[in-house]
MMTF fields as JSON, N, C-alpha, C and O atoms, coordinates in Angstrom:
{
  "mmtfVersion": "1.0.0",
  "mmtfProducer": "UNKNOWN",
  "numBonds": 475,
  "numAtoms": 476,
  "numGroups": 119,
  "numChains": 1,
  "numModels": 1,
  "chainsPerModel": [1],
  "groupsPerChain": [119],
  "chainIdList": ["A"],
  "bondAtomList": [4, 2, 8, 6, 12, 10, 16, 14, 20, 18, 24, 22, 28, 26, 32, 30, 36, 34, 40, 38, 44, 42, 48, 46, 52, 50, 56, 54, 60, 58, 64, 62, 68, 66, 72, 70, 76, 74, 80, 78, 84, 82, 88, 86, 92, 90, 96, 94, 100, 98, 104, 102, 108, 106, 112, 110, 116, 114, 120, 118, 124, 122, 128, 126, 132, 130, 136, 134, 140, 138, 144, 142, 148, 146, 152, 150, 156, 154, 160, 158, 164, 162, 168, 166, 172, 170, 176, 174, 180, 178, 184, 182, 188, 186, 192, 190, 196, 194, 200, 198, 204, 202, 208, 206, 212, 210, 216, 214, 220, 218, 224, 222, 228, 226, 232, 230, 236, 234, 240, 238, 244, 242, 248, 246, 252, 250, 256, 254, 260, 258, 264, 262, 268, 266, 272, 270, 276, 274, 280, 278, 284, 282, 288, 286, 292, 290, 296, 294, 300, 298, 304, 302, 308, 306, 312, 310, 316, 314, 320, 318, 324, 322, 328, 326, 332, 330, 336, 334, 340, 338, 344, 342, 348, 346, 352, 350, 356, 354, 360, 358, 364, 362, 368, 366, 372, 370, 376, 374, 380, 378, 384, 382, 388, 386, 392, 390, 396, 394, 400, 398, 404, 402, 408, 406, 412, 410, 416, 414, 420, 418, 424, 422, 428, 426, 432, 430, 436, 434, 440, 438, 444, 442, 448, 446, 452, 450, 456, 454, 460, 458, 464, 462, 468, 466, 472, 470],
  "bondOrderList": [1, 1, 1, 1, 1, 1, 1, 1, 1, 1, 1, 1, 1, 1, 1, 1, 1, 1, 1, 1, 1, 1, 1, 1, 1, 1, 1, 1, 1, 1, 1, 1, 1, 1, 1, 1, 1, 1, 1, 1, 1, 1, 1, 1, 1, 1, 1, 1, 1, 1, 1, 1, 1, 1, 1, 1, 1, 1, 1, 1, 1, 1, 1, 1, 1, 1, 1, 1, 1, 1, 1, 1, 1, 1, 1, 1, 1, 1, 1, 1, 1, 1, 1, 1, 1, 1, 1, 1, 1, 1, 1, 1, 1, 1, 1, 1, 1, 1, 1, 1, 1, 1, 1, 1, 1, 1, 1, 1, 1, 1, 1, 1, 1, 1, 1, 1, 1, 1],
  "groupList": [{"groupName": "MET", "atomNameList": ["N", "CA", "C", "O"], "elementList": ["N", "C", "C", "O"], "formalChargeList": [0, 0, 0, 0], "bondAtomList": [1, 0, 2, 1, 3, 2], "bondOrderList": [1, 1, 2], "singleLetterCode": "M", "chemCompType": "L-PEPTIDE LINKING"}, {"groupName": "ALA", "atomNameList": ["N", "CA", "C", "O"], "elementList": ["N", "C", "C", "O"], "formalChargeList": [0, 0, 0, 0], "bondAtomList": [1, 0, 2, 1, 3, 2], "bondOrderList": [1, 1, 2], "singleLetterCode": "A", "chemCompType": "L-PEPTIDE LINKING"}, {"groupName": "GLU", "atomNameList": ["N", "CA", "C", "O"], "elementList": ["N", "C", "C", "O"], "formalChargeList": [0, 0, 0, 0], "bondAtomList": [1, 0, 2, 1, 3, 2], "bondOrderList": [1, 1, 2], "singleLetterCode": "E", "chemCompType": "L-PEPTIDE LINKING"}, {"groupName": "THR", "atomNameList": ["N", "CA", "C", "O"], "elementList": ["N", "C", "C", "O"], "formalChargeList": [0, 0, 0, 0], "bondAtomList": [1, 0, 2, 1, 3, 2], "bondOrderList": [1, 1, 2], "singleLetterCode": "T", "chemCompType": "L-PEPTIDE LINKING"}, {"groupName": "VAL", "atomNameList": ["N", "CA", "C", "O"], "elementList": ["N", "C", "C", "O"], "formalChargeList": [0, 0, 0, 0], "bondAtomList": [1, 0, 2, 1, 3, 2], "bondOrderList": [1, 1, 2], "singleLetterCode": "V", "chemCompType": "L-PEPTIDE LINKING"}, {"groupName": "LEU", "atomNameList": ["N", "CA", "C", "O"], "elementList": ["N", "C", "C", "O"], "formalChargeList": [0, 0, 0, 0], "bondAtomList": [1, 0, 2, 1, 3, 2], "bondOrderList": [1, 1, 2], "singleLetterCode": "L", "chemCompType": "L-PEPTIDE LINKING"}, {"groupName": "GLN", "atomNameList": ["N", "CA", "C", "O"], "elementList": ["N", "C", "C", "O"], "formalChargeList": [0, 0, 0, 0], "bondAtomList": [1, 0, 2, 1, 3, 2], "bondOrderList": [1, 1, 2], "singleLetterCode": "Q", "chemCompType": "L-PEPTIDE LINKING"}, {"groupName": "SER", "atomNameList": ["N", "CA", "C", "O"], "elementList": ["N", "C", "C", "O"], "formalChargeList": [0, 0, 0, 0], "bondAtomList": [1, 0, 2, 1, 3, 2], "bondOrderList": [1, 1, 2], "singleLetterCode": "S", "chemCompType": "L-PEPTIDE LINKING"}, {"groupName": "CYS", "atomNameList": ["N", "CA", "C", "O"], "elementList": ["N", "C", "C", "O"], "formalChargeList": [0, 0, 0, 0], "bondAtomList": [1, 0, 2, 1, 3, 2], "bondOrderList": [1, 1, 2], "singleLetterCode": "C", "chemCompType": "L-PEPTIDE LINKING"}, {"groupName": "GLY", "atomNameList": ["N", "CA", "C", "O"], "elementList": ["N", "C", "C", "O"], "formalChargeList": [0, 0, 0, 0], "bondAtomList": [1, 0, 2, 1, 3, 2], "bondOrderList": [1, 1, 2], "singleLetterCode": "G", "chemCompType": "PEPTIDE LINKING"}, {"groupName": "ARG", "atomNameList": ["N", "CA", "C", "O"], "elementList": ["N", "C", "C", "O"], "formalChargeList": [0, 0, 0, 0], "bondAtomList": [1, 0, 2, 1, 3, 2], "bondOrderList": [1, 1, 2], "singleLetterCode": "R", "chemCompType": "L-PEPTIDE LINKING"}, {"groupName": "LYS", "atomNameList": ["N", "CA", "C", "O"], "elementList": ["N", "C", "C", "O"], "formalChargeList": [0, 0, 0, 0], "bondAtomList": [1, 0, 2, 1, 3, 2], "bondOrderList": [1, 1, 2], "singleLetterCode": "K", "chemCompType": "L-PEPTIDE LINKING"}, {"groupName": "PHE", "atomNameList": ["N", "CA", "C", "O"], "elementList": ["N", "C", "C", "O"], "formalChargeList": [0, 0, 0, 0], "bondAtomList": [1, 0, 2, 1, 3, 2], "bondOrderList": [1, 1, 2], "singleLetterCode": "F", "chemCompType": "L-PEPTIDE LINKING"}, {"groupName": "ASP", "atomNameList": ["N", "CA", "C", "O"], "elementList": ["N", "C", "C", "O"], "formalChargeList": [0, 0, 0, 0], "bondAtomList": [1, 0, 2, 1, 3, 2], "bondOrderList": [1, 1, 2], "singleLetterCode": "D", "chemCompType": "L-PEPTIDE LINKING"}, {"groupName": "ILE", "atomNameList": ["N", "CA", "C", "O"], "elementList": ["N", "C", "C", "O"], "formalChargeList": [0, 0, 0, 0], "bondAtomList": [1, 0, 2, 1, 3, 2], "bondOrderList": [1, 1, 2], "singleLetterCode": "I", "chemCompType": "L-PEPTIDE LINKING"}, {"groupName": "ASN", "atomNameList": ["N", "CA", "C", "O"], "elementList": ["N", "C", "C", "O"], "formalChargeList": [0, 0, 0, 0], "bondAtomList": [1, 0, 2, 1, 3, 2], "bondOrderList": [1, 1, 2], "singleLetterCode": "N", "chemCompType": "L-PEPTIDE LINKING"}, {"groupName": "PRO", "atomNameList": ["N", "CA", "C", "O"], "elementList": ["N", "C", "C", "O"], "formalChargeList": [0, 0, 0, 0], "bondAtomList": [1, 0, 2, 1, 3, 2], "bondOrderList": [1, 1, 2], "singleLetterCode": "P", "chemCompType": "L-PEPTIDE LINKING"}, {"groupName": "TYR", "atomNameList": ["N", "CA", "C", "O"], "elementList": ["N", "C", "C", "O"], "formalChargeList": [0, 0, 0, 0], "bondAtomList": [1, 0, 2, 1, 3, 2], "bondOrderList": [1, 1, 2], "singleLetterCode": "Y", "chemCompType": "L-PEPTIDE LINKING"}, {"groupName": "TRP", "atomNameList": ["N", "CA", "C", "O"], "elementList": ["N", "C", "C", "O"], "formalChargeList": [0, 0, 0, 0], "bondAtomList": [1, 0, 2, 1, 3, 2], "bondOrderList": [1, 1, 2], "singleLetterCode": "W", "chemCompType": "L-PEPTIDE LINKING"}],
  "groupTypeList": [0, 1, 1, 2, 3, 4, 4, 5, 6, 4, 1, 0, 7, 8, 2, 9, 8, 1, 9, 1, 4, 10, 10, 4, 5, 7, 11, 0, 2, 9, 4, 2, 3, 12, 13, 14, 13, 5, 11, 2, 6, 11, 4, 3, 4, 11, 9, 15, 4, 11, 16, 2, 13, 4, 12, 6, 3, 4, 7, 11, 7, 9, 11, 11, 3, 7, 17, 18, 2, 9, 2, 1, 3, 1, 6, 1, 1, 16, 1, 16, 16, 1, 1, 2, 1, 1, 16, 7, 3, 2, 1, 2, 1, 16, 1, 1, 2, 1, 1, 16, 2, 14, 3, 16, 1, 11, 1, 1, 1, 16, 2, 14, 1, 16, 1, 11, 7, 13, 1],
  "groupIdList": [1, 2, 3, 4, 5, 6, 7, 8, 9, 10, 11, 12, 13, 14, 15, 16, 17, 18, 19, 20, 21, 22, 23, 24, 25, 26, 27, 28, 29, 30, 31, 32, 33, 34, 35, 36, 37, 38, 39, 40, 41, 42, 43, 44, 45, 46, 47, 48, 49, 50, 51, 52, 53, 54, 55, 56, 57, 58, 59, 60, 61, 62, 63, 64, 65, 66, 67, 68, 69, 70, 71, 72, 73, 74, 75, 76, 77, 78, 79, 80, 81, 82, 83, 84, 85, 86, 87, 88, 89, 90, 91, 92, 93, 94, 95, 96, 97, 98, 99, 100, 101, 102, 103, 104, 105, 106, 107, 108, 109, 110, 111, 112, 113, 114, 115, 116, 117, 118, 119],
  "secStructList": [7, 7, 7, 3, 3, 3, 3, 3, 3, 3, 7, 7, 7, 1, 2, 2, 2, 2, 2, 2, 2, 2, 2, 2, 2, 2, 2, 1, 6, 6, 3, 3, 3, 3, 3, 3, 3, 6, 6, 6, 6, 3, 3, 3, 3, 3, 3, 1, 7, 7, 2, 2, 2, 2, 2, 2, 2, 2, 2, 6, 6, 6, 1, 7, 3, 3, 3, 7, 6, 6, 7, 7, 7, 3, 3, 7, 7, 7, 7, 7, 4, 4, 4, 4, 6, 1, 7, 7, 7, 7, 7, 7, 7, 7, 4, 4, 4, 4, 7, 7, 7, 7, 7, 7, 6, 6, 7, 7, 7, 7, 7, 7, 7, 7, 7, 7, 7, 7, 7],
  "xCoordList": [-3.057, -3.038, -4.476, -5.276, -4.786, -6.132, -6.313, -5.348, -7.569, -7.861, -7.484, -7.743, -6.879, -6.449, -7.139, -7.506, -7.314, -7.746, -6.628, -6.254, -6.096, -4.997, -5.498, -6.034, -5.324, -5.778, -4.549, -3.773, -4.386, -3.237, -3.681, -4.758, -2.84, -3.028, -2.049, -0.846, -2.58, -1.757, -1.984, -3.122, -0.896, -0.989, -1.402, -0.586, -2.686, -3.232, -3.962, -4.845, -3.589, -4.21, -5.18, -5.91, -5.19, -6.058, -6.384, -5.879, -7.237, -7.608, -6.397, -6.339, -5.439, -4.224, -3.449, -2.922, -3.389, -2.71, -3.446, -2.827, -4.769, -5.568, -5.397, -5.385, -5.263, -5.056, -3.73, -3.641, -2.698, -1.395, -1.491, -0.923, -2.205, -2.399, -3.246, -2.959, -4.294, -5.181, -4.389, -4.601, -3.472, -2.671, -1.809, -1.78, -1.097, -0.208, -1.001, -0.575, -2.155, -2.968, -3.634, -3.78, -4.04, -4.711, -3.753, -4.191, -2.449, -1.45, -0.967, -0.286, -1.317, -0.807, -1.537, -2.766, -0.761, -1.312, -1.94, -1.372, -3.109, -3.781, -4.823, -5.632, -4.816, -5.789, -7.15, -7.297, -8.148, -9.509, -10.296, -10.941, -10.248, -10.921, -10.069, -9.259, -10.268, -9.651, -10.54, -11.289, -10.442, -11.233, -10.288, -9.482, -10.394, -9.56, -10.474, -11.332, -10.28, -11.058, -10.157, -9.339, -10.312, -9.451, -9.616, -8.633, -10.842, -11.103, -10.407, -9.788, -10.507, -9.896, -8.436, -7.732, -7.974, -6.625, -6.402, -5.374, -7.404, -7.431, -7.564, -8.4, -6.729, -6.782, -7.01, -6.234, -8.08, -8.407, -8.269, -8.899, -7.443, -7.178, -7.592, -7.241, -8.345, -8.765, -8.301, -8.364, -7.834, -7.415, -6.404, -6.124, -5.869, -4.844, -3.485, -2.697, -3.236, -2.033, -1.409, -2.079, -0.122, 0.566, 0.556, 0.795, 0.285, 0.248, 1.521, 1.448, 2.678, 3.93, 4.081, 4.687, 3.539, 3.592, 2.694, 3.056, 1.521, 0.611, 1.272, 1.227, 1.881, 2.563, 3.638, 3.717, 4.472, 5.549, 4.991, 5.514, 3.934, 3.344, 2.77, 3.01, 2.016, 1.427, 2.536, 2.415, 3.605, 4.733, 5.358, 5.905, 5.278, 5.836, 5.1, 5.604, 3.912, 3.165, 3.831, 3.484, 4.784, 5.459, 4.75, 5.187, 3.673, 2.907, 3.36, 3.659, 3.408, 3.778, 2.734, 1.536, 3.201, 2.312, 2.63, 3.796, 1.584, 1.769, 0.555, -0.489, 0.71, -0.431, -1.43, -1.041, -2.72, -3.779, -3.774, -3.854, -3.68, -3.645, -4.975, -6.041, -4.892, -6.095, -6.745, -7.661, -6.292, -6.862, -5.728, -5.016, -5.571, -4.542, -4.952, -6.141, -3.975, -4.298, -4.663, -3.969, -5.736, -6.224, -6.799, -7.074, -6.971, -7.597, -9.042, -9.741, -9.469, -10.822, -11.839, -11.688, -12.855, -13.951, -15.224, -15.322, -16.202, -17.447, -18.028, -18.231, -18.287, -18.797, -19.894, -19.9, -20.816, -21.859, -21.255, -20.232, -21.861, -21.308, -21.127, -20.273, -21.906, -21.798, -20.717, -20.646, -19.886, -18.866, -17.885, -17.378, -17.606, -16.649, -17.197, -16.42, -18.496, -19.073, -19.154, -19.104, -19.279, -19.393, -18.017, -17.049, -17.912, -16.616, -16.21, -17.049, -14.944, -14.434, -14.435, -14.041, -14.883, -14.86, -13.804, -13.679, -13.048, -12.018, -10.837, -10.391, -10.335, -9.149, -7.973, -7.751, -7.226, -6.088, -4.823, -4.853, -3.711, -2.419, -2.244, -2.595, -1.717, -1.554, -0.421, 0.69, -0.711, 0.309, 0.723, 1.823, -0.144, 0.176, 1.351, 2.045, 1.589, 2.696, 4.041, 5.059, 4.068, 5.322, 5.589, 6.319, 4.995, 5.162, 6.621, 7.32, 7.076, 8.468, 8.675, 7.808, 9.823, 10.172, 10.697, 11.707, 10.038, 10.466, 11.167, 10.597, 12.406, 13.142, 13.479, 13.697, 13.523, 13.834, 15.242, 16.134, 15.431, 16.745, 17.728, 18.94, 17.219, 18.075, 18.355, 18.456, 18.48, 18.744, 20.056, 20.917, 20.193, 21.382, 22.647, 22.756, 23.59, 24.865, 25.67, 25.52, 26.521, 27.33, 28.236, 28.761, 28.396, 29.218, 30.683, 31.166, 31.37, 32.791, 33.528, 33.26, 34.47, 35.219, 36.115, 36.671, 36.266, 37.149, 38.594, 39.027, 39.322, 40.722, 41.526, 41.304, 42.461, 43.323, 44.427, 45.008, 44.697, 45.782, 47.048, 46.971, 48.209, 49.478, 49.965, 51.131, 49.16, 49.59, 49.799, 50.162],
  "yCoordList": [-0.818, -0.119, 0.047, -0.888, 1.239, 1.522, 0.975, 0.76, 0.757, 0.257, 1.313, 2.501, 0.88, 1.757, 1.344, 0.182, 2.297, 2.017, 2.496, 3.669, 1.593, 1.908, 1.7, 0.64, 2.714, 2.638, 2.728, 3.681, 1.726, 1.655, 1.56, 1.047, 2.06, 1.848, 0.745, 0.861, -0.324, -1.489, -1.835, -1.999, -1.943, -2.262, -3.72, -4.63, -3.931, -5.278, -5.292, -4.47, -6.229, -6.262, -7.43, -7.488, -8.366, -9.537, -10.132, -9.677, -11.156, -11.828, -12.502, -12.63, -12.928, -13.533, -12.53, -12.862, -11.297, -10.22, -9.968, -9.862, -9.875, -9.651, -10.815, -10.615, -12.031, -13.209, -13.152, -13.586, -12.62, -12.489, -11.521, -11.773, -10.419, -9.44, -10.056, -9.873, -10.789, -11.448, -12.416, -12.475, -13.175, -14.152, -13.48, -13.933, -12.397, -11.774, -11.088, -11.085, -10.504, -9.837, -10.837, -10.564, -11.992, -12.975, -13.569, -14.09, -13.495, -14.004, -12.942, -13.26, -11.671, -10.569, -10.491, -10.488, -10.428, -10.338, -8.967, -7.948, -8.942, -7.691, -7.243, -6.363, -7.838, -7.45, -8.025, -9.233, -7.14, -7.581, -7.794, -8.829, -6.821, -6.936, -6.252, -5.376, -6.669, -5.951, -6.081, -7.046, -5.075, -5.061, -4.789, -3.86, -5.603, -5.433, -5.051, -5.832, -3.837, -3.343, -3.397, -2.504, -4.448, -4.67, -3.557, -3.1, -3.128, -2.088, -0.779, -0.142, -0.383, 0.871, 0.693, 1.675, -0.562, -0.91, -0.334, 0.276, -0.553, 0.02, -1.101, -1.992, -1.043, -2.028, -1.269, -0.383, -1.624, -0.997, -2.049, -3.104, -1.764, -2.712, -2.066, -0.92, -2.82, -2.331, -3.315, -4.529, -2.774, -3.64, -2.966, -1.775, -3.739, -3.248, -3.406, -4.288, -2.518, -2.598, -1.21, -0.191, -1.195, 0.056, 0.25, -0.704, 1.469, 1.706, 1.26, 0.672, 1.53, 1.14, -0.38, -0.896, -1.108, -2.578, -3.129, -4.082, -2.512, -2.944, -2.674, -3.516, -1.505, -1.146, -2.177, -2.651, -2.523, -3.489, -4.871, -5.551, -5.28, -6.604, -6.693, -7.673, -5.681, -5.704, -5.641, -6.256, -4.907, -4.83, -6.2, -6.462, -7.078, -8.431, -9.257, -10.289, -8.81, -9.522, -9.348, -10.038, -8.427, -8.168, -7.115, -6.817, -6.556, -5.551, -4.155, -3.912, -3.239, -1.859, -1.291, -1.345, -0.747, -0.306, 1.13, 1.515, 1.92, 3.274, 3.61, 2.965, 4.637, 5.077, 5.752, 6.454, 5.531, 6.085, 7.6, 8.087, 8.347, 9.811, 10.353, 9.864, 11.375, 12.038, 11.385, 11.957, 10.206, 9.536, 9.192, 8.208, 10.011, 9.742, 8.539, 8.306, 7.779, 6.674, 7.289, 8.182, 6.821, 7.427, 6.356, 5.233, 6.734, 5.797, 5.611, 6.573, 4.371, 4.068, 4.54, 4.316, 5.186, 5.634, 5.021, 4.791, 4.753, 4.202, 5.152, 6.335, 4.635, 5.464, 4.699, 3.468, 5.424, 4.743, 4.046, 4.499, 2.948, 2.196, 3.029, 2.699, 4.097, 4.922, 5.994, 6.897, 5.917, 6.936, 7.05, 8.139, 5.94, 5.992, 6.809, 7.445, 6.812, 7.528, 9.024, 9.827, 9.408, 10.817, 11.459, 10.801, 12.736, 13.405, 13.53, 13.753, 13.387, 13.432, 14.863, 15.785, 15.046, 16.372, 16.461, 17.487, 15.388, 15.393, 16.225, 16.112, 17.059, 17.861, 17.236, 17.503, 16.411, 15.723, 16.093, 16.512, 15.939, 16.165, 15.116, 13.956, 15.48, 14.502, 13.525, 13.692, 12.501, 11.503, 10.695, 10.143, 10.619, 9.823, 10.4, 9.67, 11.718, 12.323, 11.915, 12.039, 11.434, 11.041, 9.547, 8.942, 8.963, 7.532, 7.199, 7.959, 6.071, 5.694, 5.38, 4.809, 5.76, 5.484, 4.066, 3.748, 3.219, 1.839, 1.711, 2.019, 1.254, 1.059, -0.412, -1.09, -0.91, -2.326, -2.652, -1.805, -3.883, -4.311, -4.347, -4.301, -4.428, -4.497, -3.098, -2.921, -2.112, -0.747, -0.713, -1.576, 0.283, 0.388, 0.387, 1.127, -0.448, -0.533, 0.724, 1.322, 1.138, 2.33, 2.094, 1.001, 3.146, 3.015, 2.871, 3.535, 2.008, 1.792, 2.3, 1.875, 3.224, 3.795, 2.717, 1.902, 2.696, 1.699, 1.938, 3.078, 0.858, 0.967, 1.627, 1.369, 2.48, 3.145, 2.19, 1.483, 2.19, 1.33, 2.162, 3.363, 1.527, 2.216, 2.172, 2.487, 1.808, 1.665, 3.001, 3.044],
  "zCoordList": [20.586, 19.306, 18.832, 18.888, 18.369, 17.892, 16.48, 15.747, 16.123, 14.775, 13.747, 13.943, 12.664, 11.579, 10.293, 10.119, 9.399, 8.038, 7.132, 7.163, 6.327, 5.427, 4.003, 3.677, 3.155, 1.772, 0.869, 0.947, 0.016, -0.874, -2.319, -2.621, -3.207, -4.64, -5.02, -4.79, -5.604, -5.937, -7.411, -7.85, -8.164, -9.592, -9.76, -9.608, -10.077, -10.266, -11.602, -11.843, -12.467, -13.786, -13.961, -14.951, -12.996, -13.155, -11.786, -10.76, -11.79, -10.536, -9.885, -8.662, -10.696, -10.143, -9.303, -8.242, -9.795, -9.051, -7.726, -6.668, -7.808, -6.606, -5.638, -4.423, -6.167, -5.329, -4.585, -3.436, -5.234, -4.582, -3.408, -2.346, -3.595, -2.522, -1.417, -0.234, -1.802, -0.837, 0.045, 1.256, -0.569, 0.191, 1.252, 2.396, 0.888, 1.874, 2.981, 4.136, 2.64, 3.664, 4.601, 5.793, 4.077, 4.925, 5.953, 6.978, 5.687, 6.633, 7.612, 8.587, 7.358, 8.182, 9.518, 9.578, 10.566, 11.914, 12.14, 11.748, 12.77, 13.11, 12.095, 12.39, 10.9, 9.876, 10.253, 10.443, 10.358, 10.663, 9.383, 9.214, 8.475, 7.189, 6.127, 6.428, 4.882, 3.772, 2.559, 2.411, 1.682, 0.461, -0.702, -0.655, -1.738, -2.923, -4.079, -4.49, -4.602, -5.734, -6.961, -7.183, -7.75, -8.913, -9.949, -10.532, -10.177, -11.177, -10.81, -11.663, -9.557, -9.09, -8.69, -8.454, -8.612, -8.144, -6.741, -6.444, -5.902, -4.559, -3.532, -3.674, -2.496, -1.421, -0.117, 0.239, 0.59, 1.872, 2.958, 2.889, 3.965, 5.045, 6.363, 6.646, 7.165, 8.483, 9.536, 9.346, 10.648, 11.742, 12.644, 12.513, 13.551, 14.474, 13.806, 14.149, 12.837, 12.011, 11.88, 12.049, 11.577, 11.294, 9.779, 9.038, 9.304, 7.857, 7.143, 6.063, 7.73, 7.07, 7.008, 6.069, 7.995, 7.971, 6.854, 6.163, 6.694, 5.625, 4.271, 3.374, 4.131, 2.884, 2.545, 1.412, 3.541, 3.319, 2.971, 2.088, 3.662, 3.422, 2.01, 1.305, 1.593, 0.253, -0.805, -1.864, -0.525, -1.465, -1.696, -2.767, -0.693, -0.82, -1.871, -2.315, -2.269, -3.311, -4.677, -5.635, -4.758, -6.019, -6.865, -7.976, -6.353, -7.089, -6.671, -5.502, -7.642, -7.337, -6.388, -6.663, -5.267, -4.202, -3.81, -3.72, -3.576, -3.054, -2.199, -2.296, -1.354, -0.57, -1.51, -2.443, -1.253, -2.089, -1.911, -0.783, -3.003, -2.933, -2.446, -2.82, -1.603, -1.141, 0.066, 0.657, 0.44, 1.609, 2.552, 2.359, 3.569, 4.559, 5.383, 5.603, 5.836, 6.722, 8.061, 8.548, 8.652, 9.883, 10.79, 10.368, 12.041, 12.961, 12.519, 12.2, 12.505, 12.05, 13.079, 14.28, 12.588, 13.438, 12.883, 11.678, 13.742, 13.226, 12.178, 12.449, 11.003, 9.914, 9.194, 9.191, 8.587, 7.833, 6.626, 6.112, 6.152, 5.027, 3.756, 2.934, 3.573, 2.371, 2.511, 1.678, 3.531, 3.773, 2.614, 2.345, 1.919, 0.812, -0.351, -1.062, -0.564, -1.687, -1.413, -2.345, -0.148, 0.207, 0.272, 0.652, -0.094, 0.012, 1.475, 2.348, 1.725, 3.089, 3.599, 2.886, 4.845, 5.446, 6.536, 7.204, 6.716, 7.741, 7.277, 6.135, 8.173, 7.856, 8.586, 9.767, 7.883, 8.48, 7.758, 6.601, 8.442, 7.806, 6.719, 6.936, 5.569, 4.478, 4.75, 4.247, 5.551, 5.895, 4.677, 4.644, 3.677, 2.49, 1.72, 1.012, 1.85, 1.123, 1.695, 1.015, 2.925, 3.551, 3.371, 4.155, 2.338, 2.087, 1.809, 1.139, 2.32, 2.061, 0.585, -0.077, 0.096, -1.303, -1.379, -0.751, -2.127, -2.283, -3.634, -4.681, -3.584, -4.827, -4.957, -3.953, -6.173, -6.363, -5.894, -5.934, -5.452, -4.991, -6.149, -5.938, -7.366, -8.547, -9.093, -10.307, -8.223, -8.664, -9.44, -9.267, -10.285, -11.13, -10.279, -9.301, -10.665, -9.959, -10.239, -11.305, -9.307, -9.554, -10.76, -10.972, -11.528, -12.722, -12.334, -11.417, -13.034, -12.794, -14.024, -15.148, -13.79, -14.906, -15.506, -14.769, -16.837, -17.451, -17.036, -16.866, -16.878, -16.461, -17.574, -18.757, -17.176, -18.159, -18.567, -17.743, -19.854, -20.332, -20.523, -20.779, -20.401, -20.548, -21.984, -22.222, -22.934, -24.325, -25.007, -26.183]
}
């Protein structure tokens, strides 16, 4: 598997939130490096990982997670350290738009019609 860079938007409001994300990523197999930007609520993960696996792992932290808009997950290529500041010139298919929809397990139960009475 080739090295991947996965960029996620994660709802983090404090260092405790970032710590929860840090814990799940540090246990994930294949992760080489990751960066958590609390101010931007951005998590960048690099390594021999599948984007959907990273998404699922970060979601386990309990934080609302989505793919970062405008940055498709792509195979990592050697890039200068200032690559994040420069506008991207890569023309890639927007894989981020095909992100899986994650719904809470406590989704609304189907409505049950009240029983009719014979009165």
